[in-house]
Amino acid sequence: MTLAVRYTAARTLDTAPAKTRSPGPGEVELAPAYVGICGTDLHIFHGDMDARVAAPAVLGHEMSGRVVRVGPDVEGWRPGDAVTVMPLRWDDTCPACRRGRQHICQNLDFIGIDSPGAMQQRWTVPAATLVRLPESVSLDRAALVEPTAVAVHDVGRAQVREGERVVVVGGGPVGVLIALVARAAGAQVRVVEPSAHRRLLAEESGLAVWDPAAGDVPDLVRRWTGDAGADVAFEVSGAAGGVDTAVEVLGVRGRLCLVAIHPRPREVNLHRFFWRELTLVGARLYDRSDFERAVTLVADGTIPADRLISKVVPLTEAPAAFAALEAGGDVMKILVDCGNDTTGA
């Protein structure tokens, strides 16, 4: 028997024994080392996704670990290989898949939401979901590859180009990662974030950050851009005010990339879209090229993973870590240590 963190009801998690399933054809058994807790995990914890998540459910999709066993017909992987997982399983038959957009399959199995996730000591997944990690990357830092892949996809969807002015509204983990990836693409970036702690972390990562309470953000953007407005804005806050800010800062033919999941419809200044010929772009998940790019960015230090990891807790303390994240405070990213890191990192 191994241990797993399970969602059992709204605001209720437990750590319980879980059966290890031997890998079948095309599958691989992994020993997760570290698993990040993300905003979607918190939505599940709050009970907001009960219509989709069947309790008891093992959570977690931001992970790093090592191969333990390979099933029949699996080639290219062997025990000990360091890996992360692109947690998507698609049907290859729906209209989205047939158009080459498997990551937004209309019948998508998001592993860790729709099926058991990584917050356990043994985890069996399709070999096709594995992404190789270089041995030079410590497994704790590698747990940030999945959210970095989100940021890579978002920056790609917004078509950020060198020299452009970019405003990121929301300086949580994904917002900071988007800002770092956009900066790596050659953009000039400003992050808007009300939390003093998160502003400090972003500044320590080399980013320029504005406190929305300290001044009118659209006015700051006008002065920064010589009255031109931003080329791209990312809405990562999930708040109605964040939507307003992201729209107002954009210049003529600016692009608004919607990243945050808004639980209810928002009012949007459509006149602004008409007047300035703005473009709204949705961004969801990632594809394999985004993951591979994310591995490179974490490995070469473009993503300062050590600064973004606030705390590492053992598997048995994961329920308390969810409560700490819910309470807010001086926390950016919490990792759950599944007890399988044999690298000594």
XYZ file of C-alpha atoms in Angstrom:
345
model
C 0.000 0.000 0.000
C 1.057 3.555 -0.722
C -0.371 6.872 0.455
C -2.471 9.346 -1.510
C -4.066 12.732 -0.815
C -7.782 12.525 -1.595
C -10.570 15.064 -1.942
C -13.620 13.618 -0.200
C -16.006 16.590 0.156
C -15.979 20.386 0.107
C -13.005 21.641 2.165
C -12.207 18.083 3.203
C -9.047 16.175 2.278
C -7.518 13.078 3.762
C -4.331 11.078 3.408
C -5.241 7.445 2.910
C -3.764 4.169 1.652
C -4.072 3.694 -2.100
C -3.628 0.595 -4.186
C -0.804 0.601 -6.700
C -1.969 -0.361 -10.180
C 0.541 -2.221 -12.327
C 1.201 -0.513 -15.673
C -0.664 -2.062 -18.582
C 0.179 -1.848 -22.285
C 1.425 1.640 -23.144
C 1.551 2.704 -19.475
C 4.265 3.638 -17.007
C 4.315 3.566 -13.215
C 5.861 6.646 -11.648
C 7.141 7.593 -8.213
C 6.043 11.245 -7.890
C 8.641 13.317 -6.055
C 7.005 16.755 -5.787
C 3.501 17.954 -6.644
C 2.484 21.609 -6.769
C -0.855 22.878 -5.488
C -2.491 25.183 -8.022
C -5.600 27.348 -8.306
C -7.602 24.567 -9.932
C -6.804 22.275 -7.007
C -8.164 24.973 -4.696
C -11.356 25.216 -6.776
C -11.781 21.461 -6.277
C -11.042 21.817 -2.555
C -13.746 24.475 -2.249
C -16.289 22.107 -3.794
C -16.715 24.292 -6.892
C -16.045 21.391 -9.267
C -18.150 18.664 -7.643
C -20.173 18.268 -10.841
C -16.957 17.145 -12.552
C -14.820 15.589 -9.813
C -15.961 12.235 -8.411
C -14.974 11.893 -4.743
C -12.862 10.384 -3.381
C -10.458 11.876 -5.905
C -6.641 11.956 -5.882
C -5.571 15.488 -6.800
C -2.477 16.989 -8.393
C -1.142 17.592 -11.904
C 1.950 19.809 -11.431
C 4.577 17.156 -10.781
C 8.031 15.747 -11.136
C 9.247 12.244 -10.416
C 10.890 9.111 -11.744
C 9.884 6.060 -13.707
C 9.483 2.928 -11.562
C 8.114 0.352 -14.006
C 7.169 0.286 -17.670
C 4.309 -1.708 -19.112
C 4.234 -3.820 -22.275
C 4.849 -2.057 -25.592
C 6.541 0.939 -23.946
C 9.759 2.046 -25.621
C 12.221 4.812 -24.771
C 11.664 4.815 -21.011
C 13.358 2.885 -18.220
C 13.282 2.855 -14.420
C 15.057 5.858 -12.923
C 14.296 8.289 -15.754
C 13.397 11.752 -14.459
C 10.092 12.946 -15.881
C 7.181 15.294 -15.640
C 3.721 14.601 -17.032
C 1.626 16.547 -19.524
C -1.651 15.530 -17.845
C -3.917 15.398 -20.888
C -5.658 12.408 -22.422
C -7.728 13.126 -25.543
C -9.982 10.965 -27.711
C -8.515 11.830 -31.147
C -12.009 11.635 -32.680
C -13.845 14.846 -31.704
C -13.929 17.926 -33.979
C -11.203 19.688 -31.944
C -8.862 16.691 -32.191
C -9.511 16.297 -35.897
C -8.435 19.926 -36.338
C -5.167 19.231 -34.520
C -6.237 20.888 -31.239
C -6.016 17.822 -29.021
C -5.232 19.900 -25.928
C -8.797 21.267 -26.022
C -10.404 17.952 -26.925
C -14.164 18.147 -26.455
C -13.968 14.963 -24.364
C -10.687 15.758 -22.626
C -9.544 13.750 -19.615
C -7.506 16.219 -17.569
C -5.517 13.846 -15.375
C -5.680 15.023 -11.774
C -9.208 16.373 -12.242
C -11.167 13.904 -14.345
C -9.028 10.917 -13.319
C -6.577 10.201 -10.452
C -3.734 12.676 -10.088
C -0.145 12.795 -8.899
C -0.515 13.478 -5.164
C 0.320 9.887 -4.262
C 3.423 7.774 -3.844
C 2.835 5.653 -6.957
C 1.006 6.806 -10.077
C 0.300 4.924 -13.310
C -0.145 7.055 -16.446
C 0.020 6.637 -20.227
C 3.630 6.685 -21.445
C 2.524 9.208 -24.080
C 2.057 11.823 -21.333
C 5.695 11.700 -20.163
C 8.082 14.583 -20.797
C 11.760 13.940 -20.118
C 13.647 16.057 -17.597
C 17.390 16.699 -17.745
C 19.272 15.293 -14.772
C 20.697 18.772 -14.163
C 17.302 20.004 -12.905
C 16.416 19.230 -9.294
C 13.043 17.547 -8.979
C 11.592 20.226 -6.707
C 12.231 22.944 -9.310
C 10.968 20.630 -12.062
C 7.540 20.590 -10.415
C 7.129 24.097 -11.868
C 7.369 22.873 -15.465
C 3.596 22.378 -15.823
C 2.594 25.934 -14.781
C 5.478 27.269 -16.870
C 4.028 25.395 -19.856
C 0.749 27.231 -19.203
C 2.652 30.519 -19.381
C 4.479 29.501 -22.568
C 1.157 28.653 -24.208
C -0.420 31.934 -23.059
C 2.449 34.038 -24.403
C 2.281 32.126 -27.676
C -1.486 32.611 -27.980
C -1.020 36.360 -27.460
C 1.730 36.369 -30.112
C 4.035 38.456 -27.937
C 6.890 39.889 -29.977
C 10.241 41.437 -29.139
C 9.996 45.057 -28.052
C 6.268 45.000 -27.308
C 4.809 46.504 -24.139
C 3.027 43.894 -22.040
C 0.897 44.325 -18.912
C 0.154 41.292 -16.712
C -2.825 41.859 -14.414
C -2.359 39.517 -11.467
C 0.992 38.592 -9.924
C 0.248 35.114 -8.591
C 2.288 32.096 -9.717
C 0.908 31.968 -13.270
C 1.001 35.751 -13.678
C 4.665 35.903 -12.661
C 5.494 32.990 -14.965
C 3.737 34.718 -17.880
C 5.704 37.891 -17.171
C 8.989 35.950 -17.099
C 8.219 34.077 -20.327
C 7.123 37.304 -22.066
C 10.329 38.990 -20.933
C 12.339 36.063 -22.289
C 10.575 36.667 -25.625
C 11.992 40.202 -25.642
C 8.947 42.116 -24.396
C 8.951 44.988 -21.909
C 6.723 43.861 -19.050
C 4.835 45.372 -16.139
C 2.964 43.319 -13.528
C -0.058 44.696 -11.642
C -0.521 43.078 -8.218
C -2.165 44.334 -4.973
C -0.378 41.894 -2.607
C 2.811 43.390 -1.159
C 4.318 39.922 -0.671
C 3.684 38.900 -4.253
C 4.988 42.225 -5.535
C 8.212 41.638 -3.600
C 8.627 38.131 -5.016
C 8.034 39.425 -8.547
C 10.549 42.224 -8.011
C 13.097 39.735 -6.665
C 12.629 37.831 -9.934
C 13.671 40.987 -11.805
C 10.194 42.135 -12.832
C 8.778 45.664 -12.689
C 5.606 45.698 -10.592
C 2.854 48.237 -9.952
C 0.582 48.424 -6.914
C -2.913 49.275 -8.244
C -3.715 51.037 -4.972
C -0.797 53.433 -5.423
C -1.904 54.964 -8.722
C -4.237 54.761 -11.711
C -2.911 51.821 -13.741
C -4.199 52.987 -17.177
C -2.537 56.350 -16.510
C 0.709 54.631 -15.551
C 0.572 52.682 -18.830
C -0.062 55.864 -20.828
C 3.009 57.474 -19.302
C 5.083 54.307 -19.776
C 4.123 53.961 -23.429
C 4.057 57.634 -24.453
C 0.227 57.565 -24.611
C 0.242 54.606 -27.022
C -1.109 51.972 -24.633
C 0.058 48.410 -24.174
C 0.374 45.986 -27.067
C -0.732 43.014 -24.978
C -2.517 42.561 -21.653
C -2.930 39.281 -19.774
C -5.884 38.974 -17.376
C -4.724 36.564 -14.687
C -6.473 37.978 -11.620
C -9.890 36.361 -12.044
C -11.511 39.567 -10.739
C -13.973 41.905 -12.440
C -11.651 44.832 -11.767
C -8.820 42.941 -13.411
C -10.859 42.596 -16.595
C -11.551 46.333 -16.608
C -7.872 47.146 -16.123
C -6.707 44.731 -18.820
C -9.091 46.284 -21.352
C -8.328 49.896 -20.426
C -4.533 49.622 -20.683
C -4.551 48.382 -24.292
C -3.593 50.594 -27.205
C -4.883 50.505 -30.765
C -5.212 46.903 -32.000
C -3.996 45.601 -28.661
C -4.503 41.964 -27.700
C -6.162 40.843 -24.492
C -5.291 37.298 -23.488
C -7.751 35.807 -21.003
C -5.932 33.385 -18.704
C -7.909 33.378 -15.443
C -10.958 31.173 -15.027
C -13.861 33.480 -14.197
C -16.589 31.608 -12.316
C -19.333 33.938 -13.559
C -19.935 36.185 -16.598
C -18.223 39.581 -16.485
C -19.208 42.915 -17.945
C -16.741 43.989 -20.623
C -16.324 47.416 -22.194
C -17.147 46.368 -25.757
C -17.088 49.981 -26.930
C -13.375 49.978 -26.144
C -12.984 46.888 -28.350
C -14.798 48.676 -31.178
C -13.029 51.992 -30.753
C -9.496 50.603 -30.665
C -10.011 47.436 -32.730
C -8.951 45.242 -29.854
C -8.649 41.450 -30.002
C -9.695 39.014 -27.262
C -7.802 35.710 -27.183
C -8.605 32.722 -24.991
C -5.769 30.537 -23.706
C -6.250 27.107 -22.181
C -3.674 24.493 -21.180
C -0.735 23.663 -23.507
C 0.658 21.250 -26.065
C 3.849 19.189 -26.054
C 5.986 21.913 -27.609
C 4.926 24.257 -24.788
C 6.003 21.630 -22.240
C 9.366 21.085 -23.901
C 9.984 24.840 -23.998
C 9.015 25.044 -20.315
C 11.568 22.356 -19.410
C 14.259 24.450 -21.094
C 13.212 27.655 -19.310
C 13.272 25.971 -15.896
C 16.551 24.184 -16.640
C 18.429 27.277 -17.826
C 17.265 29.441 -14.922
C 15.027 31.778 -16.932
C 12.354 30.701 -14.454
C 13.790 31.313 -10.941
C 11.911 28.357 -9.488
C 13.628 28.544 -6.096
C 12.209 32.039 -5.511
C 8.685 30.970 -6.410
C 8.548 27.933 -4.109
C 7.296 29.235 -0.759
C 7.173 25.962 1.126
C 7.598 22.203 0.753
C 5.425 19.979 2.963
C 5.300 16.189 3.370
C 2.408 14.254 1.860
C 0.742 13.840 5.242
C 0.585 17.628 5.707
C -1.005 18.356 2.310
C -4.499 18.981 3.761
C -3.079 21.720 6.020
C -1.209 23.210 3.030
C -4.500 23.597 1.138
C -5.943 25.450 4.118
C -2.877 27.731 4.234
C -3.211 28.589 0.549
C -6.910 29.269 0.996
C -6.109 31.702 3.791
C -3.730 33.637 1.539
C -0.884 35.515 3.165
C 2.797 35.267 2.304
C 2.535 32.222 0.047
C 3.250 31.812 -3.660
C 3.720 28.114 -4.511
C 3.517 25.174 -2.107
C 4.926 21.786 -3.109
C 3.911 18.458 -1.619
C 6.870 16.123 -1.073
C 5.714 12.597 -1.876
C 8.862 11.121 -0.332
C 10.312 9.778 -3.578
C 13.166 12.211 -4.274
C 16.315 10.064 -4.290
C 18.521 12.694 -5.906
C 19.493 14.444 -2.712
C 18.537 17.784 -4.280
